[in-house]
mmCIF file of C-alpha atoms and ligand atoms in Angstrom:
data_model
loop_
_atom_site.group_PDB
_atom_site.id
_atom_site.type_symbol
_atom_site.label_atom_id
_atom_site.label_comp_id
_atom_site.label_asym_id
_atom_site.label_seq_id
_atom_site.Cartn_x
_atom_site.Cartn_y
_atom_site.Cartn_z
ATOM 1 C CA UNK A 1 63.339 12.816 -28.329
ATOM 2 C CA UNK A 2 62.693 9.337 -29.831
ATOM 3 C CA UNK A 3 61.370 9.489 -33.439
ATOM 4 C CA UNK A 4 58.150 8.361 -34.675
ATOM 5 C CA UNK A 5 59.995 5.305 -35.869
ATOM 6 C CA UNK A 6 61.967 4.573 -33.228
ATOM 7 C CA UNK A 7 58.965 4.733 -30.875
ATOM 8 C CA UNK A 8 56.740 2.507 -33.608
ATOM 9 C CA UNK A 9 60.751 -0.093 -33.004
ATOM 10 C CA UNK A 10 59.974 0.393 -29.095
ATOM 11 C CA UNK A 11 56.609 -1.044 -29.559
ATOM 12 C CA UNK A 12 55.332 1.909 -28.037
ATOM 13 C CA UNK A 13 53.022 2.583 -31.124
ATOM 14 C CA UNK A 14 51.542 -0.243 -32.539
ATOM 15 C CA UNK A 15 52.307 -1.339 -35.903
ATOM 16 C CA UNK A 16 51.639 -4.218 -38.342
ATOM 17 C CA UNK A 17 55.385 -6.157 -38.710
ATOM 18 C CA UNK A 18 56.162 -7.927 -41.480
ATOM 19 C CA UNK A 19 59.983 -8.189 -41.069
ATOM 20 C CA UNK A 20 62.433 -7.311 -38.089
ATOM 21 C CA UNK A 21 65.756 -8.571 -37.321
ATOM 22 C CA UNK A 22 68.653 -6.851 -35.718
ATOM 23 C CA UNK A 23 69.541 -3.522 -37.825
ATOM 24 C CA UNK A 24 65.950 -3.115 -39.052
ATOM 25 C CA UNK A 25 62.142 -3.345 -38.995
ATOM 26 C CA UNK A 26 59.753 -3.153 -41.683
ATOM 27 C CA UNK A 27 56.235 -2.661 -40.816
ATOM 28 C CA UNK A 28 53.058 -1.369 -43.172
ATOM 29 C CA UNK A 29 52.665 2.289 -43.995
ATOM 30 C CA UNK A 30 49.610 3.691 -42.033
ATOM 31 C CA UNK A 31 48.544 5.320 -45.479
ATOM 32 C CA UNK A 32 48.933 3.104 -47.806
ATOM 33 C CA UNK A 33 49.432 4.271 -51.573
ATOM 34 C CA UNK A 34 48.963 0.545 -53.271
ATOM 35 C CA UNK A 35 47.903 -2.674 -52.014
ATOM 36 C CA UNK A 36 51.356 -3.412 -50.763
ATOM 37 C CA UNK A 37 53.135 -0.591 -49.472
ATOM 38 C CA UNK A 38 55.537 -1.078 -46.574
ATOM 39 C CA UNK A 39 58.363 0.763 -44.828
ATOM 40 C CA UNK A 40 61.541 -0.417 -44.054
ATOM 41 C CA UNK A 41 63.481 1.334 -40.948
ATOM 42 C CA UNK A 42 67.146 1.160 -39.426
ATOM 43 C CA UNK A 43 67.080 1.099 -35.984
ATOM 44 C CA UNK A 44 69.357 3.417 -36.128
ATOM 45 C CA UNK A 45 68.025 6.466 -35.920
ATOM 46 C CA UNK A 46 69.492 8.568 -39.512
ATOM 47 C CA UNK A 47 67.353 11.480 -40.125
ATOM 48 C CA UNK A 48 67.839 11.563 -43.996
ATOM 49 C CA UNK A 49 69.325 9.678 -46.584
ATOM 50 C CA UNK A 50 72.156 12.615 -47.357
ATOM 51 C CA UNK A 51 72.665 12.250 -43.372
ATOM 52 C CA UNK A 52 74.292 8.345 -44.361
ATOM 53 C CA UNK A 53 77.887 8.060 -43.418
ATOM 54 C CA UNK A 54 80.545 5.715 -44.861
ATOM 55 C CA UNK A 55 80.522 3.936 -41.766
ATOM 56 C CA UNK A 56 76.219 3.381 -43.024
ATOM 57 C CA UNK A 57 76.764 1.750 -46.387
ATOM 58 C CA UNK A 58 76.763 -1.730 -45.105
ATOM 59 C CA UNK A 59 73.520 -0.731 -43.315
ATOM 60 C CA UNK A 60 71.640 1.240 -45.902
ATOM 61 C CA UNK A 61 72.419 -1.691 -48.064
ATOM 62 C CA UNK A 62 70.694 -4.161 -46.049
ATOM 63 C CA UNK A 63 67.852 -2.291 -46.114
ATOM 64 C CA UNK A 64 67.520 -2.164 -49.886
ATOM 65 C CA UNK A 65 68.385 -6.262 -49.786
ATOM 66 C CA UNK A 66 64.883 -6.668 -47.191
ATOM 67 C CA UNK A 67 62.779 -4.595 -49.436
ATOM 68 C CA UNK A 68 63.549 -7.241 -51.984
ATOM 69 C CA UNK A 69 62.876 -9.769 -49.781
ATOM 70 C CA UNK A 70 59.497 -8.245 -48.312
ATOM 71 C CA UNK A 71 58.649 -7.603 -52.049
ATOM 72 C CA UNK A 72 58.906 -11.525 -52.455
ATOM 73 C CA UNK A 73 57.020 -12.905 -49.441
ATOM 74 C CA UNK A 74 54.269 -9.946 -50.915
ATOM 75 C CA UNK A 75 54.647 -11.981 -53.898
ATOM 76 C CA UNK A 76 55.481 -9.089 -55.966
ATOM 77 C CA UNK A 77 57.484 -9.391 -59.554
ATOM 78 C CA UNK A 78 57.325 -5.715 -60.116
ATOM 79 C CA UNK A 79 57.142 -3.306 -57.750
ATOM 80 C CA UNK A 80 58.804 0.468 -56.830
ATOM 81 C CA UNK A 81 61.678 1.454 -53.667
ATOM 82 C CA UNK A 82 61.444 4.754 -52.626
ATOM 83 C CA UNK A 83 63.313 7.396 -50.213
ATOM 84 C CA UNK A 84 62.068 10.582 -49.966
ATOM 85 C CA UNK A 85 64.776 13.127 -48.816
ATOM 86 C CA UNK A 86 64.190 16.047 -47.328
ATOM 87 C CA UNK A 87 60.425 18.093 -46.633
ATOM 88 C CA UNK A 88 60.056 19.416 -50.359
ATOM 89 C CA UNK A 89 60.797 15.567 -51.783
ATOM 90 C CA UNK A 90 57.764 14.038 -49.898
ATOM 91 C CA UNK A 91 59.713 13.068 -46.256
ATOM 92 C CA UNK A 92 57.107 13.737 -43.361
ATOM 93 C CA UNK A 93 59.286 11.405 -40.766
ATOM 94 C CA UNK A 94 62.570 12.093 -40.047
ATOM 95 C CA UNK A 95 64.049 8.944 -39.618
ATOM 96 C CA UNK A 96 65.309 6.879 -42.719
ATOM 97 C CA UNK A 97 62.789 4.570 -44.197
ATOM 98 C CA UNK A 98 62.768 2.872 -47.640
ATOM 99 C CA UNK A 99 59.223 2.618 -48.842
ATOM 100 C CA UNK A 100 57.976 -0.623 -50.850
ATOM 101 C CA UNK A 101 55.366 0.438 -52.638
ATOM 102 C CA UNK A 102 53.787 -2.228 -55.311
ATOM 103 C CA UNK A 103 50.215 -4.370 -56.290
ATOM 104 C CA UNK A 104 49.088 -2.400 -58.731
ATOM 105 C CA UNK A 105 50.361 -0.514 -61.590
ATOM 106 C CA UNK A 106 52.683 2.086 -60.999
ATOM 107 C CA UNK A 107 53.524 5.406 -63.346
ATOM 108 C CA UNK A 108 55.965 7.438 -64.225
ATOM 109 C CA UNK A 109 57.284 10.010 -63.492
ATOM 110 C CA UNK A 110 56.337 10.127 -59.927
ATOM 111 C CA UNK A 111 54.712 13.639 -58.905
HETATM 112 P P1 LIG B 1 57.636 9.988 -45.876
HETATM 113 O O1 LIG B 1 56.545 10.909 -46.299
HETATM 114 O O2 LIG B 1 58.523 9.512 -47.024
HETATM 115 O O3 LIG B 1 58.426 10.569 -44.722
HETATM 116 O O4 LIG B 1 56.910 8.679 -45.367
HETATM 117 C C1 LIG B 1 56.394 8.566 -44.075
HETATM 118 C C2 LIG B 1 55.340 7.508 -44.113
HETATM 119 O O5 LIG B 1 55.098 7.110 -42.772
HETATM 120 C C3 LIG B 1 54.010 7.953 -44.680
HETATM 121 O O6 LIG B 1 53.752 7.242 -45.899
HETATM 122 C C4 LIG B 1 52.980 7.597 -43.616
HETATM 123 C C5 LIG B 1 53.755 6.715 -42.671
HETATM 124 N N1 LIG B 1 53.387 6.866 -41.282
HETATM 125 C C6 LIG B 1 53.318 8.031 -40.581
HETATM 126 N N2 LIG B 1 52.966 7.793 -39.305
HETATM 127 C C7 LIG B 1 52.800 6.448 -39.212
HETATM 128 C C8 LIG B 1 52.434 5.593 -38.131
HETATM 129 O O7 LIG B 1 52.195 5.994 -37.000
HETATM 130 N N3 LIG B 1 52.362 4.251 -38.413
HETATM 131 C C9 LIG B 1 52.637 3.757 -39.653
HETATM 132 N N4 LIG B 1 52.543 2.432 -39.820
HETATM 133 N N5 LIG B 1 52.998 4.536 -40.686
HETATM 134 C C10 LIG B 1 53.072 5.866 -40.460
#
């Protein structure tokens, strides 16, 4: 079965883009926590960060590289990158995603 993510890739689910290119999409969270707060989503289907291979670092670090660079066209200075891992961390879909959360003030610690 496809994920959530992979069918929201498909265009089977609509979704509001702001980046794609060949390893990855990023598209904006349905509930957003700030004013900017986007996901950004292999296409490659990894179910969890500890799930990342060697053969994934190149790939993982792209990822991290276009949350900077959705950040920017967001025009955000400041601004938080998150991965939630695993059910008790916060992860509801099982498919990587790096959230860009950012546009207002942020705390910490996180809860
Ligand atoms: P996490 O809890 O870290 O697994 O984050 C999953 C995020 O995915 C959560 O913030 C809400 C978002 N989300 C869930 N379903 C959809 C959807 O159908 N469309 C969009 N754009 N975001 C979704």
């Amino acid at each position: 079965m496809p994920t959530l993510f992979t069918r929201i890739i498909n265009g089977e689910i609509p979704s509001t883009k702001v980046w794609e290119d060949d390893r990855c999409i990023a598209f904006r969270d349905i509930n957003p926590t700030a004013p900017t707060h986007v996901l950004v989503v292999p296409r490659q289907e990894i179910t969890r960060l500890d799930q990342m291979t060697e053969a994934d670092e190149g790939l993982v670090g792209h990822l991290m590289r276009v949350a900077t660079l959705v950040a920017r066209e967001e025009g955000l200075n400041d601004f938080r990158v998150v991965v939630n891992n695993g059910a008790g961390a916060g992860q509801s879909v099982f498919h990587l995603h790096v959230h860009v959360i950012g546009g207002r003030s942020l705390s910490w610690p996180p809860g």
